[in-house]
PDB file of C-alpha atoms in Angstrom:
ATOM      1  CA  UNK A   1     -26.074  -2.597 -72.119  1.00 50.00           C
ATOM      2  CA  UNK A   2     -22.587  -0.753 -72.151  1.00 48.00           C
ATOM      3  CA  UNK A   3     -21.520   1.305 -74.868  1.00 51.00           C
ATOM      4  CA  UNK A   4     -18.126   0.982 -76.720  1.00 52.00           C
ATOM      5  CA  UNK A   5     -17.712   4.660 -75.113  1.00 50.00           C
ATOM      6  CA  UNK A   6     -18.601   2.979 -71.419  1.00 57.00           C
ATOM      7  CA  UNK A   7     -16.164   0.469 -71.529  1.00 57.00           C
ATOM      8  CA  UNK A   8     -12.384   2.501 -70.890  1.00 56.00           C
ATOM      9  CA  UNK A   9     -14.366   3.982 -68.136  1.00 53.00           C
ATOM     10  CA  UNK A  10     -15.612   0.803 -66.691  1.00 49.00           C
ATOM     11  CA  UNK A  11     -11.783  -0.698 -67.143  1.00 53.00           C
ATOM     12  CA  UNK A  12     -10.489   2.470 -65.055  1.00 52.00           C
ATOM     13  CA  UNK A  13     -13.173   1.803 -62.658  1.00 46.00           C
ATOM     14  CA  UNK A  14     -12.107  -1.858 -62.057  1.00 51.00           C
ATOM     15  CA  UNK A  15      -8.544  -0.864 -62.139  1.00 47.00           C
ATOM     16  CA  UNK A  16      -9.263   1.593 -59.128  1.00 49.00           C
ATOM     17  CA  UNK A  17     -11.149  -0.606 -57.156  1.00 53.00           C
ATOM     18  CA  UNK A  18      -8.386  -3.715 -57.781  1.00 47.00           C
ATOM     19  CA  UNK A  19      -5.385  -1.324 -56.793  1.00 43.00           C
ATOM     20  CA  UNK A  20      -7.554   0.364 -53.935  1.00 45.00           C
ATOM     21  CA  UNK A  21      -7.840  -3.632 -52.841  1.00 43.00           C
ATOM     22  CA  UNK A  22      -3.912  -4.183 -52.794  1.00 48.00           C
ATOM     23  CA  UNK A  23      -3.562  -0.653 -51.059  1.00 46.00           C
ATOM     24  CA  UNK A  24      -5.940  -1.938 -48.316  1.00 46.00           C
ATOM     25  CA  UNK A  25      -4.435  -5.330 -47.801  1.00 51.00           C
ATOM     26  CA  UNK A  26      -0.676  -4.403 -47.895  1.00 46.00           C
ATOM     27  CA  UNK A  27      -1.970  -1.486 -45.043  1.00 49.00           C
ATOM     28  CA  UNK A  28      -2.973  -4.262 -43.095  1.00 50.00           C
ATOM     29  CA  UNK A  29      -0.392  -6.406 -43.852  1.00 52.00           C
ATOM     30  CA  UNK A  30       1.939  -3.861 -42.425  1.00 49.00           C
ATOM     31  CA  UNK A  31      -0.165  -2.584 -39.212  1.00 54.00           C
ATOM     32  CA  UNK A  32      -0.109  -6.688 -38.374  1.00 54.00           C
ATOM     33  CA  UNK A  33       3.671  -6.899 -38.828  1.00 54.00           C
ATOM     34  CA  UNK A  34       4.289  -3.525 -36.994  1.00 55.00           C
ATOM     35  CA  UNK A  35       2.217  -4.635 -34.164  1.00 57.00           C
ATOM     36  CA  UNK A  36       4.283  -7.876 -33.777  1.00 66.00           C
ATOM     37  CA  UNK A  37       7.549  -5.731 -33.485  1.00 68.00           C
ATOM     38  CA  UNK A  38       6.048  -3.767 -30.732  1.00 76.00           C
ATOM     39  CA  UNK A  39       7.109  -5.242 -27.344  1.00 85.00           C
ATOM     40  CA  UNK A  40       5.264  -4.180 -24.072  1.00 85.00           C
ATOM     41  CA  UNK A  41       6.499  -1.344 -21.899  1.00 90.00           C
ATOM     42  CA  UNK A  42       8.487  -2.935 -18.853  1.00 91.00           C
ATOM     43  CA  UNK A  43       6.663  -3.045 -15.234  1.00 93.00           C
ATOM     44  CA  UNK A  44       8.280  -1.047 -12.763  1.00 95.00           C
ATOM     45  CA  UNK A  45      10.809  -3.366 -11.178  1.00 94.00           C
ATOM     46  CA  UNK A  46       9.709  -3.087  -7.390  1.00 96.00           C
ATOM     47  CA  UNK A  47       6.329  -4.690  -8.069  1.00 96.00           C
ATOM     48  CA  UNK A  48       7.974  -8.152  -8.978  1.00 94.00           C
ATOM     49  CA  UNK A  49      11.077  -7.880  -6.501  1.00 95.00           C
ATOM     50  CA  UNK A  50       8.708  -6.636  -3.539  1.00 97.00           C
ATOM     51  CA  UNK A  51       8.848  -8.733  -0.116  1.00 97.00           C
ATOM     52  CA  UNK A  52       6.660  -6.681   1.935  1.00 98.00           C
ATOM     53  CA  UNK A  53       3.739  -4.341   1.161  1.00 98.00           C
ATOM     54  CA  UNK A  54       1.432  -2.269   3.645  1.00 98.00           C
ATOM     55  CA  UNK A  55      -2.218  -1.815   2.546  1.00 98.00           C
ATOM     56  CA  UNK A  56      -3.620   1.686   2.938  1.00 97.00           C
ATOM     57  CA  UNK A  57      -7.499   2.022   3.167  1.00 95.00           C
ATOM     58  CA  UNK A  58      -7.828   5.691   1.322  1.00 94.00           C
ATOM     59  CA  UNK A  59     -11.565   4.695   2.120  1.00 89.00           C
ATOM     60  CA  UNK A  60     -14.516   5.341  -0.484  1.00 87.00           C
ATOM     61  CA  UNK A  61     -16.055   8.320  -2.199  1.00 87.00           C
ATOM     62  CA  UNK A  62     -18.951  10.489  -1.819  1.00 85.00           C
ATOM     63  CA  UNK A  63     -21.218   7.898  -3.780  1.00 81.00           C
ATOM     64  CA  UNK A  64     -20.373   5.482  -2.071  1.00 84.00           C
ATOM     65  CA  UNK A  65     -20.575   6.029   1.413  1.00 80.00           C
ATOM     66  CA  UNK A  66     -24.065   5.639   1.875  1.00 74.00           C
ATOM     67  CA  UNK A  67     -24.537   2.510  -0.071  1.00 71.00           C
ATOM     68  CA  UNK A  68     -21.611   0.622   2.060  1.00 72.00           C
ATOM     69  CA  UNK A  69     -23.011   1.614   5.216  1.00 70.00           C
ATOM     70  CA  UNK A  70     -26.404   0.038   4.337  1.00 67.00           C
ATOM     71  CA  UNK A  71     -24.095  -3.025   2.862  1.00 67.00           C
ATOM     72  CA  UNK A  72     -23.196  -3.035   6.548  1.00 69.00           C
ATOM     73  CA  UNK A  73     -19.251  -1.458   6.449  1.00 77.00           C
ATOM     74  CA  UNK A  74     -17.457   1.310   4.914  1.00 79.00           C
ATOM     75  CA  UNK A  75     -14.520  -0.783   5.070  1.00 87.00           C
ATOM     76  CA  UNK A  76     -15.575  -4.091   3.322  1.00 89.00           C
ATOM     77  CA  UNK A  77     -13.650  -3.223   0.085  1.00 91.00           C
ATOM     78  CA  UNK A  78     -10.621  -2.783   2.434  1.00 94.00           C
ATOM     79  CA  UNK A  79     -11.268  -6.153   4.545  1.00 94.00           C
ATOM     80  CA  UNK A  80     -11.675  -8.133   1.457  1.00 95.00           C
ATOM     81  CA  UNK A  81      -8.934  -6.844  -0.499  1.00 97.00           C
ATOM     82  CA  UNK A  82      -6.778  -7.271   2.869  1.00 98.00           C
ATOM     83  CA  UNK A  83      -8.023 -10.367   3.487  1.00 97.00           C
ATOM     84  CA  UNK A  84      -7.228 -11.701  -0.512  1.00 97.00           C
ATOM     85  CA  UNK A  85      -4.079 -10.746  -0.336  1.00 98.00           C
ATOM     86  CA  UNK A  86      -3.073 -12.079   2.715  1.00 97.00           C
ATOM     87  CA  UNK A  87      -4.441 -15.782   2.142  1.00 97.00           C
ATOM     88  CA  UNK A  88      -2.139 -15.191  -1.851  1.00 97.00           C
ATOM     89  CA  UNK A  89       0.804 -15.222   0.322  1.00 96.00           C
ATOM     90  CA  UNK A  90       3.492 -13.396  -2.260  1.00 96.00           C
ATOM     91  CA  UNK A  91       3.740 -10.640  -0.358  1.00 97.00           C
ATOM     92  CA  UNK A  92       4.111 -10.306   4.072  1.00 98.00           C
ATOM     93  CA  UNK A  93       2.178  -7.676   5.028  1.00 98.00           C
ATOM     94  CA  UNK A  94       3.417  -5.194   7.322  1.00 98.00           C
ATOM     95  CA  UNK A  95       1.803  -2.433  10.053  1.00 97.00           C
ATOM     96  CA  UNK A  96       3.525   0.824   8.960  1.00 97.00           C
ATOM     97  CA  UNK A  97       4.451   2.471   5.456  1.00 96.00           C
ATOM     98  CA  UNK A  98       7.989   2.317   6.790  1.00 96.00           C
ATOM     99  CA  UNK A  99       8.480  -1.235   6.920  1.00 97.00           C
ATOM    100  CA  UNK A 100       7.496  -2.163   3.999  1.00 98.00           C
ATOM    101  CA  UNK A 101       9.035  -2.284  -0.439  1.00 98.00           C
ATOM    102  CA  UNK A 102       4.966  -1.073  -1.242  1.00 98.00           C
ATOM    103  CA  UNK A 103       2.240   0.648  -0.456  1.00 98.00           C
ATOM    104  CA  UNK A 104      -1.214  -1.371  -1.340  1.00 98.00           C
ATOM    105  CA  UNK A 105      -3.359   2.469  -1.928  1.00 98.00           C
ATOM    106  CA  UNK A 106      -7.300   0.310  -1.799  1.00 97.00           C
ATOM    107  CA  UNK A 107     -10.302   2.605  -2.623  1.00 95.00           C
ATOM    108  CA  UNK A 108     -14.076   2.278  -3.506  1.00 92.00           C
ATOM    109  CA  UNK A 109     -15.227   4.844  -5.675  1.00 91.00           C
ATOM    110  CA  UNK A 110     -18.569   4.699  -7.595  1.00 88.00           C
ATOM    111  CA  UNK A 111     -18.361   7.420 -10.582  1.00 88.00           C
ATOM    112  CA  UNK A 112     -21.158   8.752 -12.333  1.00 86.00           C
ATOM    113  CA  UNK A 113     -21.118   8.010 -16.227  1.00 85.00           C
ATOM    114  CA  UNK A 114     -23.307  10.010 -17.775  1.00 87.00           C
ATOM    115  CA  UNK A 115     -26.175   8.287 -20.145  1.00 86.00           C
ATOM    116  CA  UNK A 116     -28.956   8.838 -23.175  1.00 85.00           C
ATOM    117  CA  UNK A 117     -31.679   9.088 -19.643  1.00 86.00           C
ATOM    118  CA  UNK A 118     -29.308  10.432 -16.899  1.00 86.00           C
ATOM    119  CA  UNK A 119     -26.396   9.033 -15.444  1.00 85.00           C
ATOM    120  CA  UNK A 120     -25.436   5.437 -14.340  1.00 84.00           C
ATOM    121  CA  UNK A 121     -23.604   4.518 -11.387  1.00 85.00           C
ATOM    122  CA  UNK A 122     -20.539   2.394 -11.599  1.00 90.00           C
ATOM    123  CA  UNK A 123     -18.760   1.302  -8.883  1.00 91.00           C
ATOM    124  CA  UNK A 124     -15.360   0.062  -8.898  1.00 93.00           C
ATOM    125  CA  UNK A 125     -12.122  -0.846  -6.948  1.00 95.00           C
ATOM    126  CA  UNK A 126      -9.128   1.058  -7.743  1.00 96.00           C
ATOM    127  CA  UNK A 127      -5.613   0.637  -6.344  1.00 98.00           C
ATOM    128  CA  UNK A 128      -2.828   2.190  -6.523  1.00 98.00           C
ATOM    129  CA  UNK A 129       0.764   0.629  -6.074  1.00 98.00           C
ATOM    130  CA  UNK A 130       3.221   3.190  -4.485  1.00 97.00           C
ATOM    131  CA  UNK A 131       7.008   3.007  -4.083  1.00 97.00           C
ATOM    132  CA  UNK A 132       7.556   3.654  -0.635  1.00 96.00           C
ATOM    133  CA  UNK A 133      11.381   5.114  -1.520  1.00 94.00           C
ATOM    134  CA  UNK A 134      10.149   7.791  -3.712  1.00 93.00           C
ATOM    135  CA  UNK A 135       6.299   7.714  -2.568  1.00 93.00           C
ATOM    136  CA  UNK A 136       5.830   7.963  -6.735  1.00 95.00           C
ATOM    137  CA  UNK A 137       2.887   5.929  -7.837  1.00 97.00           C
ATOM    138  CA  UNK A 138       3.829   2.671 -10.050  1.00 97.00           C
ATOM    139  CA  UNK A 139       0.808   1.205 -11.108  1.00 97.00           C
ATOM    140  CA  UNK A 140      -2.873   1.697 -10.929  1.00 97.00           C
ATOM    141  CA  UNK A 141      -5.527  -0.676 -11.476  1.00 97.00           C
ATOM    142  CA  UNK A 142      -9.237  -0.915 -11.603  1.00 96.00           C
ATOM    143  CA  UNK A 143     -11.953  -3.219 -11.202  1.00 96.00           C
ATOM    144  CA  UNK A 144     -15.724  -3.087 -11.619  1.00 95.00           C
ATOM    145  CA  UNK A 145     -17.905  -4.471  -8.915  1.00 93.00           C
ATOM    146  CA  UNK A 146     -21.214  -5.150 -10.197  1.00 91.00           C
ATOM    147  CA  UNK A 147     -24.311  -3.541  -8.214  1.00 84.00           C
ATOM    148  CA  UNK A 148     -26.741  -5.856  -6.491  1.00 82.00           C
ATOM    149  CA  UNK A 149     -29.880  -4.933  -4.088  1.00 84.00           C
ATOM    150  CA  UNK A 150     -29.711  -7.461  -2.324  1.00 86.00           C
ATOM    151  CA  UNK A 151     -26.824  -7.628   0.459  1.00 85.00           C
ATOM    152  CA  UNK A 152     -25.941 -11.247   0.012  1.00 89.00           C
ATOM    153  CA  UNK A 153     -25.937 -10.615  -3.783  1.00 90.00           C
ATOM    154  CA  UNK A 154     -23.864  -7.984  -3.260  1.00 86.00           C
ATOM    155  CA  UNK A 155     -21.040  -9.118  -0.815  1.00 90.00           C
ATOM    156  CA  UNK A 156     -20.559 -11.912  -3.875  1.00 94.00           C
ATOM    157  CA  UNK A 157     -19.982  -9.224  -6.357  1.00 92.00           C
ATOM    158  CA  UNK A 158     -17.775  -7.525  -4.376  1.00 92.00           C
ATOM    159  CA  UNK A 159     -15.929 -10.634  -3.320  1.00 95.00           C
ATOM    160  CA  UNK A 160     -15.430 -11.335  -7.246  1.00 97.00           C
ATOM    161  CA  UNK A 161     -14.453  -7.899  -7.859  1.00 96.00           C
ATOM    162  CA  UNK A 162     -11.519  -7.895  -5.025  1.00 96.00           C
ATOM    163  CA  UNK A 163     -10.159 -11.363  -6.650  1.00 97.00           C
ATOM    164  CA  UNK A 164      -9.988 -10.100  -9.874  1.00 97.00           C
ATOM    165  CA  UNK A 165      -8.233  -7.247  -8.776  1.00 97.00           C
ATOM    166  CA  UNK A 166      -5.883  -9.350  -6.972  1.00 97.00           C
ATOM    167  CA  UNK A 167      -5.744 -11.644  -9.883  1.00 97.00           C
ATOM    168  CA  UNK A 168      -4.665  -8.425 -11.763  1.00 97.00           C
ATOM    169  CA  UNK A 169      -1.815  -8.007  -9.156  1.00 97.00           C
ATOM    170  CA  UNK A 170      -1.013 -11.834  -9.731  1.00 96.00           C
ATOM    171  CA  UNK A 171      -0.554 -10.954 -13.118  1.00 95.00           C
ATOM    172  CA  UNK A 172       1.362  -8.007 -13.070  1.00 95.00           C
ATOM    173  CA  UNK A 173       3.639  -8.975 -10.410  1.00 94.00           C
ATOM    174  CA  UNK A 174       4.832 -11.960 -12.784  1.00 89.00           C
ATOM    175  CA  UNK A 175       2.228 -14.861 -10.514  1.00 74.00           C
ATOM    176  CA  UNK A 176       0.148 -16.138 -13.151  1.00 60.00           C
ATOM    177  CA  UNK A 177      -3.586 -16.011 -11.234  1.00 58.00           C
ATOM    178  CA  UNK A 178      -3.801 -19.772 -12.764  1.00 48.00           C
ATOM    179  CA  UNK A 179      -0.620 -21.034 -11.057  1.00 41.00           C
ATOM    180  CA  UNK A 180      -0.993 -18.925  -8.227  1.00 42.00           C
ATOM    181  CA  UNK A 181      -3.563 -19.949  -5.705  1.00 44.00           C
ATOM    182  CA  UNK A 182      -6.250 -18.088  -8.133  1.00 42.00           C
ATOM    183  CA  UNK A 183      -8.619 -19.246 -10.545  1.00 42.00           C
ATOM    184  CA  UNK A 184      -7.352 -17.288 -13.270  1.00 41.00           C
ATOM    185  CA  UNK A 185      -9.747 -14.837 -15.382  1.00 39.00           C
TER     186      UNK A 185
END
């Protein structure tokens, strides 16, 4: 039971929690609208107007090395991606740096992320787009490839993980992956 003395106290408490309610919701109100007025940050120009790009292997780390040479080639992130971007057809591939609007930078790194137990091992395809004018990096992407012990299981994950990185360049090259001889994520 609440006392006549209880009562202005329980009527400030309401009143706080009702105006901490319309504080709250006109916050969100205007983080939603704010968030609607900002646009995206443009994409360096060269990656959409691009004719011809050369693909650099920079290889694959420490980690990694041993693991793709049981998988059966140090270079299969390199073929794959090579071979993925090739059959997309946006872009003609060319032998030299020279002779071509982009560098293609492919590498296989495998980080270790520490854990509660130890560390886990994640490996991952990361490329880097280059300007070959200015030799200034662009863009950088990354894709996990999923481990496997088994080698078929494997050369699938790393097959998925090179077409969704090349999905990713679909993307940001203005080729939607769906419309654009990809599957789309």
């Amino acid at each position: 039971m609440i006392s006549t003395l209880d009562k202005p106290m329980l009527n400030i408490v309401k009143l706080g929690i009702v105006c901490t309610l319309i504080l709250v919701g006109s916050t969100a109100r205007l983080r939603a609208q704010e968030t609607k007025g900002v646009t995206a940050a443009p994409i360096p120009a060269q990656i959409s107007t691009a004719k011809t790009v050369f693909i650099s292997n920079t290889g694959v780390d420490i980690n990694s090395l041993e693991a793709m040479k049981r998988a059966g080639d140090r270079n299969q992130a390199y073929d794959e991606f090579y071979r993925a971007v090739k059959d997309w057809g946006r872009y003609r591939l060319v032998g030299a740096p020279a002779e071509a609007d982009l560098v293609f930078e492919i590498r296989f790194i495998t980080p270790m992320i520490p854990n509660g137990n130890g560390v886990n091992y994640e490996p991952q395809i990361l490329l880097t787009i280059l300007d070959t004018k200015t030799h200034f990096p662009l863009w950088a992407l990354v894709e996990p490839v999923q481990g496997a012990f088994r080698k078929a299981t494997w050369e699938k994950n790393l097959k998925d993980g090179v077409t969704n990185l090349v999905n990713d360049v679909k993307e940001l090259s203005g080729a939607h992956p769906s419309t654009a001889n990809g599957s789309g994520r």
